[in-house]
Short mmCIF file of C-alpha atoms and ligand atoms in Angstrom, two decimals:
data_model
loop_
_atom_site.label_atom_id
_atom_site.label_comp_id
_atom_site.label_asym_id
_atom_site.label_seq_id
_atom_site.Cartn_x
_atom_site.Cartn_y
_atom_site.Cartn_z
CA UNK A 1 -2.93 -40.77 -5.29
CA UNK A 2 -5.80 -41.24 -2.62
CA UNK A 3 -8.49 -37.90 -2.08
CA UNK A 4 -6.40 -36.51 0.88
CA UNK A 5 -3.67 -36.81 -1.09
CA UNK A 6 -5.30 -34.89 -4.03
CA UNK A 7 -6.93 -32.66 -1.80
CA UNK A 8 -3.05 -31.47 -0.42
CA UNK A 9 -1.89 -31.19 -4.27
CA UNK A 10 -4.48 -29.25 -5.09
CA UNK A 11 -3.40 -26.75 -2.11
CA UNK A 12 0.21 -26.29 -3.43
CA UNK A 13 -0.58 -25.85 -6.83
CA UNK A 14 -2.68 -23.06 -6.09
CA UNK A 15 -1.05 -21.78 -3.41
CA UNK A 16 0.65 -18.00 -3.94
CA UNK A 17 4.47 -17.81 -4.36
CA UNK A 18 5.74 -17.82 -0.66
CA UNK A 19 8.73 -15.53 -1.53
CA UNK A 20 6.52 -11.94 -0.49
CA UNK A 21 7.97 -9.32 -2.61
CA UNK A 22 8.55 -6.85 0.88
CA UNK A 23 9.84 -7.45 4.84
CA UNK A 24 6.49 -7.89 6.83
CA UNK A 25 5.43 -6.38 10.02
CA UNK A 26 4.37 -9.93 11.10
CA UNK A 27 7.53 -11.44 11.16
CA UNK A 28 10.07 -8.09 12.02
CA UNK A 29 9.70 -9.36 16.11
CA UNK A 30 11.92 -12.22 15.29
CA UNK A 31 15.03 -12.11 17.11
CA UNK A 32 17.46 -13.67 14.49
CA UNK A 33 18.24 -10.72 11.85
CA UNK A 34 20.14 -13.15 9.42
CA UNK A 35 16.74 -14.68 8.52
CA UNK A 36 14.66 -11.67 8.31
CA UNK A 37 17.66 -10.70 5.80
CA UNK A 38 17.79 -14.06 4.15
CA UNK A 39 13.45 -13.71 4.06
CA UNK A 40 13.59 -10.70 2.14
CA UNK A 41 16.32 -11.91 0.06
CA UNK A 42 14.42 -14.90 -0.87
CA UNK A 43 17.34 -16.95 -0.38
CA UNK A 44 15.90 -20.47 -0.12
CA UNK A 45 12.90 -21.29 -2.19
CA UNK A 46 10.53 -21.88 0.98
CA UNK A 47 7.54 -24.23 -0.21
CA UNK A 48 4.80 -25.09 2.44
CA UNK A 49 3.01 -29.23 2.13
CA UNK A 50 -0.21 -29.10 1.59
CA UNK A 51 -1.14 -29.74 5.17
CA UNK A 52 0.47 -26.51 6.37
CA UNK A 53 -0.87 -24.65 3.36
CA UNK A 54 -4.70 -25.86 5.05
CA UNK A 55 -3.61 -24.64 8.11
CA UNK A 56 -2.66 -21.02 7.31
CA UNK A 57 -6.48 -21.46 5.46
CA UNK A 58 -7.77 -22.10 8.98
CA UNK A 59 -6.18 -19.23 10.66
CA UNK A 60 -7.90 -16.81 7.65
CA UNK A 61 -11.16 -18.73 7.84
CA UNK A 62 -11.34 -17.93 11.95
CA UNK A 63 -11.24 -14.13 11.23
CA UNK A 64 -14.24 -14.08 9.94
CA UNK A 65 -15.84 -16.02 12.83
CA UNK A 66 -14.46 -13.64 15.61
CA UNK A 67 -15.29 -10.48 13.67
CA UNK A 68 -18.88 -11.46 13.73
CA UNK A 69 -18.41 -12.34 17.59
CA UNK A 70 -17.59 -9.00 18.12
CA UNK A 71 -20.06 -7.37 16.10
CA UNK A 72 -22.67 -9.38 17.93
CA UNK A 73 -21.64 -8.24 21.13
CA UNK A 74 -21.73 -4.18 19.80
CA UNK A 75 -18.33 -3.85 18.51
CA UNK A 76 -18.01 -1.40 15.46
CA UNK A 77 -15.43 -3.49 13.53
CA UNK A 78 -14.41 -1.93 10.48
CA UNK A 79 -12.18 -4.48 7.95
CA UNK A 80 -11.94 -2.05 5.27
CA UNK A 81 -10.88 1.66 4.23
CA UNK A 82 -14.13 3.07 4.16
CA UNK A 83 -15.94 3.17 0.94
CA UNK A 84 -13.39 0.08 -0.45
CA UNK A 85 -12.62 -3.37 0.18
CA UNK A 86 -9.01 -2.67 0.88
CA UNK A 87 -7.97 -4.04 3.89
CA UNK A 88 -5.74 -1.06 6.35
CA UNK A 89 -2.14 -1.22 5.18
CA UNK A 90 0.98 0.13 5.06
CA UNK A 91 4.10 0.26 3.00
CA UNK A 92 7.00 2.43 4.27
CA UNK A 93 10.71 2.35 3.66
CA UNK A 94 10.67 2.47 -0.05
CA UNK A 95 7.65 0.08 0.12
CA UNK A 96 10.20 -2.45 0.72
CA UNK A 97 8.35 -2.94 4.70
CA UNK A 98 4.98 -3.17 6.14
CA UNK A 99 2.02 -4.69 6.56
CA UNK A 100 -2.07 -4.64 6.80
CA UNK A 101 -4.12 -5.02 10.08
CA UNK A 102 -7.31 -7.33 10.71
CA UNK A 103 -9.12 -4.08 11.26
CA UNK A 104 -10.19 -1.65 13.63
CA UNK A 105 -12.81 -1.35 16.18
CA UNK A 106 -14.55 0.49 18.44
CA UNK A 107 -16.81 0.20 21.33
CA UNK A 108 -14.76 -2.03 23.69
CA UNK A 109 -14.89 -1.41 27.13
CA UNK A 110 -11.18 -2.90 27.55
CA UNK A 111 -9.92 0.45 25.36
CA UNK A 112 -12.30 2.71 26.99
CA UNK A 113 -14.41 2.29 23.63
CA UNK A 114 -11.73 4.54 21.79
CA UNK A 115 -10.69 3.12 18.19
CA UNK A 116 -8.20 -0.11 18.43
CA UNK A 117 -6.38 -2.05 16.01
CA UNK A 118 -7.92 -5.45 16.15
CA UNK A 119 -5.51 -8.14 15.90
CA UNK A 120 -6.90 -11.84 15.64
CA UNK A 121 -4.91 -14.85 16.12
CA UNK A 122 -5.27 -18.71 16.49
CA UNK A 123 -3.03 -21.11 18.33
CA UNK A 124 -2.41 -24.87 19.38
CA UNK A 125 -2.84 -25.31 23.03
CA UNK A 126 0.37 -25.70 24.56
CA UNK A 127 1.17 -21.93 22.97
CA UNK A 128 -2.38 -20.38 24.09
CA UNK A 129 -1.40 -21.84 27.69
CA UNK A 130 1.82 -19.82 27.75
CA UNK A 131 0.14 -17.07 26.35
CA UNK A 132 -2.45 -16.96 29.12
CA UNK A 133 0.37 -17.16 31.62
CA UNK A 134 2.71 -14.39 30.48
CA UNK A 135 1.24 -12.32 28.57
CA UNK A 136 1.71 -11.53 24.87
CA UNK A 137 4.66 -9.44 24.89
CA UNK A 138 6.80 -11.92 26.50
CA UNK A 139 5.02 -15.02 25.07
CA UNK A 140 4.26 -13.75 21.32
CA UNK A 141 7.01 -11.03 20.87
CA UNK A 142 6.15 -10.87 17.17
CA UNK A 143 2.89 -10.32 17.64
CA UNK A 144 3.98 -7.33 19.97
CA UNK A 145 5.97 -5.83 17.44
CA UNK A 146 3.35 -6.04 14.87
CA UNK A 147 0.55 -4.48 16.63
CA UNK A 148 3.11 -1.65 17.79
CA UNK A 149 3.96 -1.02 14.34
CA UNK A 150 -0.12 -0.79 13.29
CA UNK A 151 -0.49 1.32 16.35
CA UNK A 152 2.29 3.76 15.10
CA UNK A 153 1.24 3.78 11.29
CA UNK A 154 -2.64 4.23 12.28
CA UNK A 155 -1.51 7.03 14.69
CA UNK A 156 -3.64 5.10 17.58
CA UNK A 157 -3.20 4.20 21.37
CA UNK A 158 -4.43 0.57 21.47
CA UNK A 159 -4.50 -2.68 19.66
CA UNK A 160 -7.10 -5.67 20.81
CA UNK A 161 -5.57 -9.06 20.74
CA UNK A 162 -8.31 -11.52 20.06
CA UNK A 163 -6.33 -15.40 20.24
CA UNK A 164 -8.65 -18.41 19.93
CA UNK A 165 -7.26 -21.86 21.32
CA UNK A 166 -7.35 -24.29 18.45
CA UNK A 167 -8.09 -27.50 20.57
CA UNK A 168 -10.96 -26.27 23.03
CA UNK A 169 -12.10 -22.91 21.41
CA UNK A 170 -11.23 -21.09 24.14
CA UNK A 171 -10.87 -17.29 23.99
CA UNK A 172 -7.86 -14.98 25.07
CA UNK A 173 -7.79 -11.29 24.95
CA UNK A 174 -5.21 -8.52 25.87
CA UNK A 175 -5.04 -4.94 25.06
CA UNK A 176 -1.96 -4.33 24.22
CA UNK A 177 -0.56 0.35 24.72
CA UNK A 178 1.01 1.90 21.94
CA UNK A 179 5.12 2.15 22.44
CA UNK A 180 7.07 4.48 20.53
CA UNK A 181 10.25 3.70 22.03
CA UNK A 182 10.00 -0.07 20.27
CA UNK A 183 7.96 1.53 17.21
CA UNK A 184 11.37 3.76 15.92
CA UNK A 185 13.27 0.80 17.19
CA UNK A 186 11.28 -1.79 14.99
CA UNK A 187 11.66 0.84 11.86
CA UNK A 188 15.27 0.76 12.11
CA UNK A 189 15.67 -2.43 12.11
CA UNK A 190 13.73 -3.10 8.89
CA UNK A 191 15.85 -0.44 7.32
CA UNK A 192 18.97 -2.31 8.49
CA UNK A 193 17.87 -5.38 7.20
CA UNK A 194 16.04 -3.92 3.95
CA UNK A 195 19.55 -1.45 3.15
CA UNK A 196 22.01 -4.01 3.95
CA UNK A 197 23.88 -5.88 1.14
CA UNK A 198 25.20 -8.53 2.93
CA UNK A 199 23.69 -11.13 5.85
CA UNK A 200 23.18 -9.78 8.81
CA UNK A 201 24.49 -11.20 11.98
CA UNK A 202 23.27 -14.60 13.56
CA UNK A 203 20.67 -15.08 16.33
CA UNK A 204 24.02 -17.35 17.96
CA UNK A 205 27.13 -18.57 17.22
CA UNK A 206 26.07 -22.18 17.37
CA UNK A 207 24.14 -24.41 14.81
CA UNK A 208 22.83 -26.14 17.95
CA UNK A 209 20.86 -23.10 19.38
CA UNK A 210 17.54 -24.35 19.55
CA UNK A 211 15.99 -21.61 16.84
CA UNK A 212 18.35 -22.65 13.97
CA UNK A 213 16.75 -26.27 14.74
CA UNK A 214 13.58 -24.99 13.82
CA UNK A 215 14.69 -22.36 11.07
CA UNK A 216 14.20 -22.78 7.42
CA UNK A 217 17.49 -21.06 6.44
CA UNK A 218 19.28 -23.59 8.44
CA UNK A 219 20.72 -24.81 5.38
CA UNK A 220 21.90 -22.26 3.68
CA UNK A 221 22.71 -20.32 6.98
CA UNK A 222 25.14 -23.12 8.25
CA UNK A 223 25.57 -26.38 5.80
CA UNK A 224 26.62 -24.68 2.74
CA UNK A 225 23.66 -25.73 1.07
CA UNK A 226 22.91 -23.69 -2.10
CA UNK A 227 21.08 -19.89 -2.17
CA UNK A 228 18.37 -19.87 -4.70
CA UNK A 229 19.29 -17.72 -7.85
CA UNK A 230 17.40 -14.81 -8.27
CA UNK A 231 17.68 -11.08 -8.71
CA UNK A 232 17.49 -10.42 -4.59
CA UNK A 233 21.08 -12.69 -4.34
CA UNK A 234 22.29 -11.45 -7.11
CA UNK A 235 25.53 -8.37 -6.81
CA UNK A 236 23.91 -6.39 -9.62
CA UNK A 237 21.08 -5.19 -7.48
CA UNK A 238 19.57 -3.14 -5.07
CA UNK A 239 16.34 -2.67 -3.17
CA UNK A 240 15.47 1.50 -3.79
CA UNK A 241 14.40 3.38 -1.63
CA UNK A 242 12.06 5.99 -3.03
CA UNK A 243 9.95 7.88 -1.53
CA UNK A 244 6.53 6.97 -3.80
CA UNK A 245 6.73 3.74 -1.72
CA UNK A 246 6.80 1.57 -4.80
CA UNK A 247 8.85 -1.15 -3.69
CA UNK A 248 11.39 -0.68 -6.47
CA UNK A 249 14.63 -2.74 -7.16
CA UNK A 250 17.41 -1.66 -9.22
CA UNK A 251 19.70 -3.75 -11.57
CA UNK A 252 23.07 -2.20 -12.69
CA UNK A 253 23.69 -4.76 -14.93
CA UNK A 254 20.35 -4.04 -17.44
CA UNK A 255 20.77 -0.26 -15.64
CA UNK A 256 16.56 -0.91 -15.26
CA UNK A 257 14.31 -1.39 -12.73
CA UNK A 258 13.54 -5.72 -12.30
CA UNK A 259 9.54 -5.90 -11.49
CA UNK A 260 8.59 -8.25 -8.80
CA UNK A 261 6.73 -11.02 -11.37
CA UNK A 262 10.91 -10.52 -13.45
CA UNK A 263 12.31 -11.61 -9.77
CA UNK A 264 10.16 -14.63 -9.47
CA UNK A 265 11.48 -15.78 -13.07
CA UNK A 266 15.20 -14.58 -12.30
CA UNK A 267 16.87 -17.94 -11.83
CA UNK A 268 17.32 -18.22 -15.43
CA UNK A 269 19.29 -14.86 -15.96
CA UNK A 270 22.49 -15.49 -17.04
CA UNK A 271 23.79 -12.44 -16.14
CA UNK A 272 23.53 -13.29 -12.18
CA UNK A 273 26.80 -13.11 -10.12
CA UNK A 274 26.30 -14.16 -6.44
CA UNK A 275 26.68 -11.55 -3.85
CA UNK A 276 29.97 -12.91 -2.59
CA UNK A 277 29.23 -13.16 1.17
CA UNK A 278 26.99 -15.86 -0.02
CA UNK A 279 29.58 -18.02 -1.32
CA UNK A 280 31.65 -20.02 1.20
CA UNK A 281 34.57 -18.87 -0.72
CA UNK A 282 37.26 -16.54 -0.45
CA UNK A 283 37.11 -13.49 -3.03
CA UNK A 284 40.31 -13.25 -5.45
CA UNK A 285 39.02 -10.59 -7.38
CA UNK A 286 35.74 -8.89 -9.26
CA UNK A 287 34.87 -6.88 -12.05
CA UNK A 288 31.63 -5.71 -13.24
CA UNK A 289 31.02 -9.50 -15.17
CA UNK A 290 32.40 -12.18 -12.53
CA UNK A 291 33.79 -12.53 -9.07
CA UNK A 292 37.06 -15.00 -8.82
CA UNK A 293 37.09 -17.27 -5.79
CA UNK A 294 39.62 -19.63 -4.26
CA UNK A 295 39.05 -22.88 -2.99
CA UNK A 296 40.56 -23.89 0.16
CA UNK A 297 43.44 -25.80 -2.01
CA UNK A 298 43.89 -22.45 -4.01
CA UNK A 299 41.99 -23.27 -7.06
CA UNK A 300 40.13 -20.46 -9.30
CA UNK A 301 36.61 -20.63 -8.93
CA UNK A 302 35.25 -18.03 -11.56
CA UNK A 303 31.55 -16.52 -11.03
CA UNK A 304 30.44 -15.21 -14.28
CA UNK A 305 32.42 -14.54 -17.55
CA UNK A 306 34.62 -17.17 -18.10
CA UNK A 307 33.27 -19.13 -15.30
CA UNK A 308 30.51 -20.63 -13.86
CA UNK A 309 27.03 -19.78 -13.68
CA UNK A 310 25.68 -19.38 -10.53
CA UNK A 311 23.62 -22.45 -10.18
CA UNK A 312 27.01 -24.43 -10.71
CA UNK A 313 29.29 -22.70 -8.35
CA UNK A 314 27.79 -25.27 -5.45
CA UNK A 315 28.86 -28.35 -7.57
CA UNK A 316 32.57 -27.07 -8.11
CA UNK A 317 35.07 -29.12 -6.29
CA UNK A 318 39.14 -28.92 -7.45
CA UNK A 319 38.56 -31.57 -8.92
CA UNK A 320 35.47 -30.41 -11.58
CA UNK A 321 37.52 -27.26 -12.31
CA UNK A 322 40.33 -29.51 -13.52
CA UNK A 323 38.75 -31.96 -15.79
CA UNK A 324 39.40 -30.66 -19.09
CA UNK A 325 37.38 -32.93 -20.81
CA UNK A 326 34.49 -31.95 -18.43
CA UNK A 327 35.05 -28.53 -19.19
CA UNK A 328 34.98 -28.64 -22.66
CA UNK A 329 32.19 -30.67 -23.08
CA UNK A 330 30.12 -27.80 -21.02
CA UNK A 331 30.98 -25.27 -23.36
CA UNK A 332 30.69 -27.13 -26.85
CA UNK A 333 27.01 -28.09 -25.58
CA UNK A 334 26.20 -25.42 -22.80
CA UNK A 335 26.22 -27.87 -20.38
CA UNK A 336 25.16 -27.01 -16.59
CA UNK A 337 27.18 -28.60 -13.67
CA UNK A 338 24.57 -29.85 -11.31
CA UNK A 339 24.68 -32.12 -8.53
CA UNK A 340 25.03 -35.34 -8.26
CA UNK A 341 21.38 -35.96 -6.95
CA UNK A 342 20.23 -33.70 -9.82
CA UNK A 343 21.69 -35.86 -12.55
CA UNK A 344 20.42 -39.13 -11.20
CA UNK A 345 16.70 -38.22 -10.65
CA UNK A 346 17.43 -37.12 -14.59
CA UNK A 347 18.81 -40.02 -15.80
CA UNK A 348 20.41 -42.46 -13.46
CA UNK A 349 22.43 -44.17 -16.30
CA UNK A 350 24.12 -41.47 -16.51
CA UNK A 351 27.80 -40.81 -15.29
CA UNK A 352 28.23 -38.81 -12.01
CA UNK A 353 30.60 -35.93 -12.38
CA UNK A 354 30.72 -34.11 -9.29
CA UNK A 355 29.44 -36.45 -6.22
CA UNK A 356 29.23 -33.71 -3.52
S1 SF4 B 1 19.83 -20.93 11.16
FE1 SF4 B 1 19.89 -19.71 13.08
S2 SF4 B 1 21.37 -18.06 12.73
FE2 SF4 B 1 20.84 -18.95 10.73
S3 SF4 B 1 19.19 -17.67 9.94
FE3 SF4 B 1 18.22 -19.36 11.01
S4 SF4 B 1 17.90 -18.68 13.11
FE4 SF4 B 1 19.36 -17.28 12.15
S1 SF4 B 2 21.79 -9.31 -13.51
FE1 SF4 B 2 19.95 -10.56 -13.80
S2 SF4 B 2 19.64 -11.60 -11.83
FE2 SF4 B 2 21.06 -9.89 -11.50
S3 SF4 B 2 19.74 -8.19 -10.83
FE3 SF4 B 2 20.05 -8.01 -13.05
S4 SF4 B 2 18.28 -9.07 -13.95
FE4 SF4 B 2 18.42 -9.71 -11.80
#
């Protein structure tokens, strides 16, 4: 492993779990609701290269830089709740949504020096040149939304968007007016997507639309590829609302609440039954401990007691069910039906079961 390359590793393994633990105002402006859904769901185990971990540094580091700019030019910037080094935030909806702002300022003549969420962003060229054209509403529609939604929780008319062009430096600026209209809109979205136990609909009907090329659910969204295991896909629970904000989840199963740090460590649970919309199976039948499934040729697929675990129910073809000997070797040892790729990076002597 050459320096760069160390330098990378040493970026993932210290880089925070990407799964965030509630829907953020950052990313509600996205027009496909599946993914927001599938986001806070945490149905894909999303893991960033170290390049792209370095990059999101970069962004961070340039904060810094352009809050001094404005302080040097007689900007009151304020980055913290007076008297603390908590940044402004909000959690709403349970504390299942929300987000924290770059800060607020005052003294710009753009806002008629009245107090502004600042808003600081940095961008490759070819985006900062359509932002300069249209404007960030129609450019940067997430960025919109989020600024609307720190307007509306900090009860203030204006935000200051502060972009910096990451090939020449160059500096973009917009104020953008407080609009309630897209404020209770935004809300009710995130409660959709927070309060609903099933995927929401698709951005389009076709895998070919050009933002399912570039989503990270594409997988799971439209090949069939497996949904992580973990307490947010799993039928037992449910996000709770309450109304201390704490971000609660509920599991029927253990009738407790499942902390955030328990989520993270959920795959191994072996009490999780998918929630059955995930499946690409039809449902035969449920009870409290498993859900039946068909296969297209009518075969049982059983999630939970007397089945499968979850992690398996990808690897079962007619074909898996049926093997007796199969079978019975997976319960005498508590065996685990993986894939085929699985079992050869383990051991590529050994025999391959199941080669979907
Ligand atoms: S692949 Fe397309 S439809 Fe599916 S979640 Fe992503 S953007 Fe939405
Ligand atoms: S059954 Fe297990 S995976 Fe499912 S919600 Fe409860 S603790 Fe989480």
């Amino acid at each position: 492993m050459d320096t760069v390359e160390k330098i990378y590793k040493y970026a993932e393994d210290h880089a925070d779990s990407t799964n965030r633990p509630h829907l953020g105002a950052s990313i509600i402006g996205d027009q496909c609701s599946r993914k927001l859904w599938y986001t806070f769901r945490w149905a894909s185990e999303r893991k960033f290269d170290g390049r792209l971990l370095r990059l999101f540094q970069t962004g961070h580091l340039e904060e810094d830089r352009l809050i001094d700019a404005l302080k040097k030019v007689g900007v009151n910037v304020s980055q913290f709740v007076p008297g603390t080094k908590t940044q402004f935030s909000w959690s709403v909806i349970g504390g299942h949504f929300g987000g924290s702002c770059d800060g607020k300022g005052q003294g710009l003549e753009e806002v008629l020096k009245k107090v502004a969420i600042l808003e600081f962003k940095t961008m490759a060229g070819k985006y900062f040149q359509s932002l300069k054209k249209d404007g960030v509403e129609k450019s940067q529609y997430k960025h919109y939304c989020q600024m609307t939604l720190y307007m509306g929780w900090a009860n203030l008319s204006y935000a200051y968007y502060l972009v910096k062009n990451k090939d020449t430096d160059e500096l973009y600026q917009e104020v953008v007016e407080y609009d309630q209209e897209l404020f209770d809109k935004l809300i009710h979205k995130a409660t959709k997507i927070i309060t609903s136990q099933n995927p929401l609909e698709r951005v389009s009907g076709k895998k070919t639309f050009y933002l399912c090329n570039m989503c990270d659910f594409r997988g799971v969204c439209w090949n069939n590829e497996s949904v992580a295991v973990n307490c947010r896909t799993c039928l037992h629970s449910t996000p709770e609302i309450d109304s201390e904000n704490r971000g609660l989840w509920r599991c029927e199963k253990y009738n407790a609440h499942v902390s955030t740090e328990k989520q993270r460590v959920s795959s191994k649970c072996p009490s999780h039954l998918y929630i059955p919309s995930l499946l690409p199976y039809e449902v035969d039948d449920t009870n409290g401990n498993s859900v039946v499934y068909l296969l297209p040729d009518g075969t049982e697929a059983i999630n939970g007691d007397g089945g499968y675990k979850s992690s398996e129910m990808w690897h079962l073809n007619p074909e898996v069910i049926k093997d007796e000997t199969l079978n019975e070797l997976r319960d005498v040892f508590g065996g685990t039906i993986v894939s085929s790729e699985t079992l050869n990076k383990t051991n590529p002597e050994r025999r391959v079961f199941n080669d979907k």
